[in-house]
Amino acid sequence: MAYWLYKSEPFKWSWSMQKEAGEAGTEWTGVRNYLARNHMRAMKLGDKGFFYHSNEGLEIVGITEVCALTHPDSTAEGDARWDCVDIRAVCDMPKPVSLKAIKANPALANMALVTSMRLSVQPVTEDEWDEVCRMGGLEPPPRAP
């Protein structure tokens, strides 16, 4: 199992919108970066991820799960280079974890959110997953079934 982080500007797609998508989840569309796309191609059903509000809030606010493997991105207008996965909301982060708190934690100094700020879909190591979940009051951290 792997862990991920999905960045979204809340005025475009917020955590509350993600939760409203329900059990079926929704496509994670609009990714136009090859590395981020390749991360989605590596995802497996049940992989967990952080939902991060970028630009406004700058914090991890929820936990997601991959519910459909990569397929053509419906917003790519027929451009076969771009894929997406479907994700669904799992639970709120009891205490949102801010970017400031992540940057202040030495255990997270190498986290992609700190080192690769612009990437919209990022890998998260198991140790980073556990630490951020601890910081957010989510213990034990959600795992794949």
PDB file of C-alpha atoms in Angstrom:
ATOM      1  CA  MET A   1       0.000   0.000   0.000  1.00  0.00           C
ATOM      2  CA  ALA A   2       1.113   3.543  -0.701  1.00  0.00           C
ATOM      3  CA  TYR A   3       0.190   6.966   0.641  1.00  0.00           C
ATOM      4  CA  TRP A   4      -0.390  10.161  -1.299  1.00  0.00           C
ATOM      5  CA  LEU A   5      -1.244  13.832  -0.979  1.00  0.00           C
ATOM      6  CA  TYR A   6      -3.734  15.605  -3.252  1.00  0.00           C
ATOM      7  CA  LYS A   7      -3.626  19.390  -3.443  1.00  0.00           C
ATOM      8  CA  SER A   8      -6.688  21.419  -4.321  1.00  0.00           C
ATOM      9  CA  GLU A   9      -7.619  25.062  -4.186  1.00  0.00           C
ATOM     10  CA  PRO A  10     -10.755  25.126  -2.016  1.00  0.00           C
ATOM     11  CA  PHE A  11     -12.571  27.612  -4.250  1.00  0.00           C
ATOM     12  CA  LYS A  12     -12.252  25.085  -7.119  1.00  0.00           C
ATOM     13  CA  TRP A  13     -12.698  21.794  -5.231  1.00  0.00           C
ATOM     14  CA  SER A  14     -12.916  21.765  -1.441  1.00  0.00           C
ATOM     15  CA  TRP A  15     -12.881  19.027   1.158  1.00  0.00           C
ATOM     16  CA  SER A  16     -16.591  19.578   1.761  1.00  0.00           C
ATOM     17  CA  MET A  17     -17.233  19.056  -1.980  1.00  0.00           C
ATOM     18  CA  GLN A  18     -15.153  15.880  -1.869  1.00  0.00           C
ATOM     19  CA  LYS A  19     -17.228  14.589   1.042  1.00  0.00           C
ATOM     20  CA  GLU A  20     -20.450  15.445  -0.812  1.00  0.00           C
ATOM     21  CA  ALA A  21     -19.315  13.167  -3.672  1.00  0.00           C
ATOM     22  CA  GLY A  22     -20.097  10.285  -1.310  1.00  0.00           C
ATOM     23  CA  GLU A  23     -19.024   6.669  -1.419  1.00  0.00           C
ATOM     24  CA  ALA A  24     -18.708   6.686  -5.225  1.00  0.00           C
ATOM     25  CA  GLY A  25     -16.058   9.406  -5.013  1.00  0.00           C
ATOM     26  CA  THR A  26     -15.020  11.543  -7.931  1.00  0.00           C
ATOM     27  CA  GLU A  27     -12.335  11.803 -10.579  1.00  0.00           C
ATOM     28  CA  TRP A  28      -9.191  13.680  -9.561  1.00  0.00           C
ATOM     29  CA  THR A  29      -9.055  15.621 -12.820  1.00  0.00           C
ATOM     30  CA  GLY A  30      -7.049  18.426 -14.305  1.00  0.00           C
ATOM     31  CA  VAL A  31      -3.560  17.174 -13.483  1.00  0.00           C
ATOM     32  CA  ARG A  32      -1.266  18.297 -16.294  1.00  0.00           C
ATOM     33  CA  ASN A  33       2.116  17.372 -14.897  1.00  0.00           C
ATOM     34  CA  TYR A  34       3.809  14.149 -16.024  1.00  0.00           C
ATOM     35  CA  LEU A  35       5.260  13.287 -12.626  1.00  0.00           C
ATOM     36  CA  ALA A  36       1.911  13.795 -10.865  1.00  0.00           C
ATOM     37  CA  ARG A  37       0.200  11.735 -13.589  1.00  0.00           C
ATOM     38  CA  ASN A  38       2.760   8.968 -13.131  1.00  0.00           C
ATOM     39  CA  HIS A  39       2.073   8.957  -9.396  1.00  0.00           C
ATOM     40  CA  MET A  40      -1.601   8.352 -10.178  1.00  0.00           C
ATOM     41  CA  ARG A  41      -0.661   5.536 -12.545  1.00  0.00           C
ATOM     42  CA  ALA A  42       1.176   3.857  -9.642  1.00  0.00           C
ATOM     43  CA  MET A  43      -1.832   4.004  -7.301  1.00  0.00           C
ATOM     44  CA  LYS A  44      -3.722   0.938  -6.151  1.00  0.00           C
ATOM     45  CA  LEU A  45      -7.279   0.538  -4.902  1.00  0.00           C
ATOM     46  CA  GLY A  46      -7.473   1.385  -1.224  1.00  0.00           C
ATOM     47  CA  ASP A  47      -4.354   3.580  -1.181  1.00  0.00           C
ATOM     48  CA  LYS A  48      -4.905   6.392   1.313  1.00  0.00           C
ATOM     49  CA  GLY A  49      -4.142  10.055   0.778  1.00  0.00           C
ATOM     50  CA  PHE A  50      -4.176  13.425   2.450  1.00  0.00           C
ATOM     51  CA  PHE A  51      -6.515  16.104   1.083  1.00  0.00           C
ATOM     52  CA  TYR A  52      -4.633  19.408   1.212  1.00  0.00           C
ATOM     53  CA  HIS A  53      -6.176  22.851   0.763  1.00  0.00           C
ATOM     54  CA  SER A  54      -3.683  24.928  -1.197  1.00  0.00           C
ATOM     55  CA  ASN A  55      -3.617  28.712  -1.596  1.00  0.00           C
ATOM     56  CA  GLU A  56      -6.375  29.156   1.016  1.00  0.00           C
ATOM     57  CA  GLY A  57      -5.902  27.431   4.346  1.00  0.00           C
ATOM     58  CA  LEU A  58      -2.631  25.681   3.496  1.00  0.00           C
ATOM     59  CA  GLU A  59      -3.522  22.636   5.564  1.00  0.00           C
ATOM     60  CA  ILE A  60      -4.319  18.954   5.418  1.00  0.00           C
ATOM     61  CA  VAL A  61      -8.009  18.676   6.175  1.00  0.00           C
ATOM     62  CA  GLY A  62      -9.003  15.111   5.348  1.00  0.00           C
ATOM     63  CA  ILE A  63      -8.187  11.545   4.395  1.00  0.00           C
ATOM     64  CA  THR A  64      -9.064  10.037   1.014  1.00  0.00           C
ATOM     65  CA  GLU A  65      -8.962   6.612  -0.575  1.00  0.00           C
ATOM     66  CA  VAL A  66      -8.406   5.537  -4.170  1.00  0.00           C
ATOM     67  CA  CYS A  67     -11.672   3.964  -5.339  1.00  0.00           C
ATOM     68  CA  ALA A  68     -10.970   3.614  -9.099  1.00  0.00           C
ATOM     69  CA  LEU A  69      -7.672   3.000 -10.845  1.00  0.00           C
ATOM     70  CA  THR A  70      -6.272   5.323 -13.500  1.00  0.00           C
ATOM     71  CA  HIS A  71      -8.359   5.991 -16.548  1.00  0.00           C
ATOM     72  CA  PRO A  72      -8.525   8.794 -19.127  1.00  0.00           C
ATOM     73  CA  ASP A  73      -9.143  12.203 -17.546  1.00  0.00           C
ATOM     74  CA  SER A  74     -12.585  13.357 -18.698  1.00  0.00           C
ATOM     75  CA  THR A  75     -11.379  16.981 -18.721  1.00  0.00           C
ATOM     76  CA  ALA A  76      -8.440  16.284 -21.071  1.00  0.00           C
ATOM     77  CA  GLU A  77     -10.532  16.828 -24.218  1.00  0.00           C
ATOM     78  CA  GLY A  78      -9.347  13.626 -25.894  1.00  0.00           C
ATOM     79  CA  ASP A  79      -5.668  14.123 -25.064  1.00  0.00           C
ATOM     80  CA  ALA A  80      -4.625  10.561 -24.199  1.00  0.00           C
ATOM     81  CA  ARG A  81      -1.575  11.711 -22.221  1.00  0.00           C
ATOM     82  CA  TRP A  82      -3.647  12.629 -19.172  1.00  0.00           C
ATOM     83  CA  ASP A  83      -5.090  10.141 -16.713  1.00  0.00           C
ATOM     84  CA  CYS A  84      -6.765  10.402 -13.368  1.00  0.00           C
ATOM     85  CA  VAL A  85      -7.888   8.197 -10.511  1.00  0.00           C
ATOM     86  CA  ASP A  86     -11.117   8.389  -8.561  1.00  0.00           C
ATOM     87  CA  ILE A  87     -10.911   9.147  -4.851  1.00  0.00           C
ATOM     88  CA  ARG A  88     -13.469   9.236  -2.072  1.00  0.00           C
ATOM     89  CA  ALA A  89     -13.462  10.926   1.308  1.00  0.00           C
ATOM     90  CA  VAL A  90     -12.691   8.624   4.243  1.00  0.00           C
ATOM     91  CA  CYS A  91     -12.698  10.979   7.226  1.00  0.00           C
ATOM     92  CA  ASP A  92     -11.940  14.486   8.392  1.00  0.00           C
ATOM     93  CA  MET A  93      -8.576  15.244   9.910  1.00  0.00           C
ATOM     94  CA  PRO A  94      -9.695  15.869  13.527  1.00  0.00           C
ATOM     95  CA  LYS A  95      -7.274  18.796  13.771  1.00  0.00           C
ATOM     96  CA  PRO A  96      -6.180  20.209  10.388  1.00  0.00           C
ATOM     97  CA  VAL A  97      -2.402  20.085   9.983  1.00  0.00           C
ATOM     98  CA  SER A  98      -0.994  23.328   8.624  1.00  0.00           C
ATOM     99  CA  LEU A  99       1.891  23.685   6.215  1.00  0.00           C
ATOM    100  CA  LYS A 100       3.581  25.817   8.867  1.00  0.00           C
ATOM    101  CA  ALA A 101       3.384  22.955  11.391  1.00  0.00           C
ATOM    102  CA  ILE A 102       4.653  20.466   8.805  1.00  0.00           C
ATOM    103  CA  LYS A 103       7.629  22.692   7.949  1.00  0.00           C
ATOM    104  CA  ALA A 104       8.397  23.134  11.656  1.00  0.00           C
ATOM    105  CA  ASN A 105       8.545  19.371  12.266  1.00  0.00           C
ATOM    106  CA  PRO A 106      12.084  18.012  11.626  1.00  0.00           C
ATOM    107  CA  ALA A 107      10.637  14.539  11.013  1.00  0.00           C
ATOM    108  CA  LEU A 108       8.894  15.952   7.915  1.00  0.00           C
ATOM    109  CA  ALA A 109      11.812  17.940   6.456  1.00  0.00           C
ATOM    110  CA  ASN A 110      12.011  15.652   3.398  1.00  0.00           C
ATOM    111  CA  MET A 111       8.266  15.424   2.784  1.00  0.00           C
ATOM    112  CA  ALA A 112       7.347  16.248  -0.821  1.00  0.00           C
ATOM    113  CA  LEU A 113       4.942  18.928   0.449  1.00  0.00           C
ATOM    114  CA  VAL A 114       8.002  20.743   1.804  1.00  0.00           C
ATOM    115  CA  THR A 115      10.435  19.992  -1.024  1.00  0.00           C
ATOM    116  CA  SER A 116       8.129  19.868  -4.094  1.00  0.00           C
ATOM    117  CA  MET A 117       5.493  22.441  -3.228  1.00  0.00           C
ATOM    118  CA  ARG A 118       4.026  22.834  -6.714  1.00  0.00           C
ATOM    119  CA  LEU A 119       3.324  19.162  -7.427  1.00  0.00           C
ATOM    120  CA  SER A 120      -0.439  18.520  -7.210  1.00  0.00           C
ATOM    121  CA  VAL A 121      -0.224  14.770  -6.512  1.00  0.00           C
ATOM    122  CA  GLN A 122       2.634  13.714  -4.273  1.00  0.00           C
ATOM    123  CA  PRO A 123       3.870  10.531  -2.627  1.00  0.00           C
ATOM    124  CA  VAL A 124       3.925  10.345   1.167  1.00  0.00           C
ATOM    125  CA  THR A 125       6.145   7.865   3.008  1.00  0.00           C
ATOM    126  CA  GLU A 126       4.671   5.637   5.700  1.00  0.00           C
ATOM    127  CA  ASP A 127       6.638   7.466   8.410  1.00  0.00           C
ATOM    128  CA  GLU A 128       5.362  10.843   7.104  1.00  0.00           C
ATOM    129  CA  TRP A 129       1.813   9.456   6.978  1.00  0.00           C
ATOM    130  CA  ASP A 130       2.032   8.295  10.582  1.00  0.00           C
ATOM    131  CA  GLU A 131       3.538  11.584  11.794  1.00  0.00           C
ATOM    132  CA  VAL A 132       1.009  13.834  10.053  1.00  0.00           C
ATOM    133  CA  CYS A 133      -1.868  11.659  11.270  1.00  0.00           C
ATOM    134  CA  ARG A 134      -0.454  11.914  14.813  1.00  0.00           C
ATOM    135  CA  MET A 135      -0.205  15.699  14.479  1.00  0.00           C
ATOM    136  CA  GLY A 136      -3.819  15.812  13.304  1.00  0.00           C
ATOM    137  CA  GLY A 137      -5.099  13.669  16.179  1.00  0.00           C
ATOM    138  CA  LEU A 138      -5.834  10.690  13.950  1.00  0.00           C
ATOM    139  CA  GLU A 139      -4.477   7.668  15.792  1.00  0.00           C
ATOM    140  CA  PRO A 140      -4.248   4.977  14.739  1.00  0.00           C
ATOM    141  CA  PRO A 141      -3.736   6.185  11.170  1.00  0.00           C
ATOM    142  CA  PRO A 142      -6.140   4.792   8.560  1.00  0.00           C
ATOM    143  CA  ARG A 143      -4.701   1.852   6.627  1.00  0.00           C
ATOM    144  CA  ALA A 144      -5.824  -0.136   3.606  1.00  0.00           C
ATOM    145  CA  PRO A 145      -8.275  -2.964   4.324  1.00  0.00           C
TER     146      PRO A 145
END
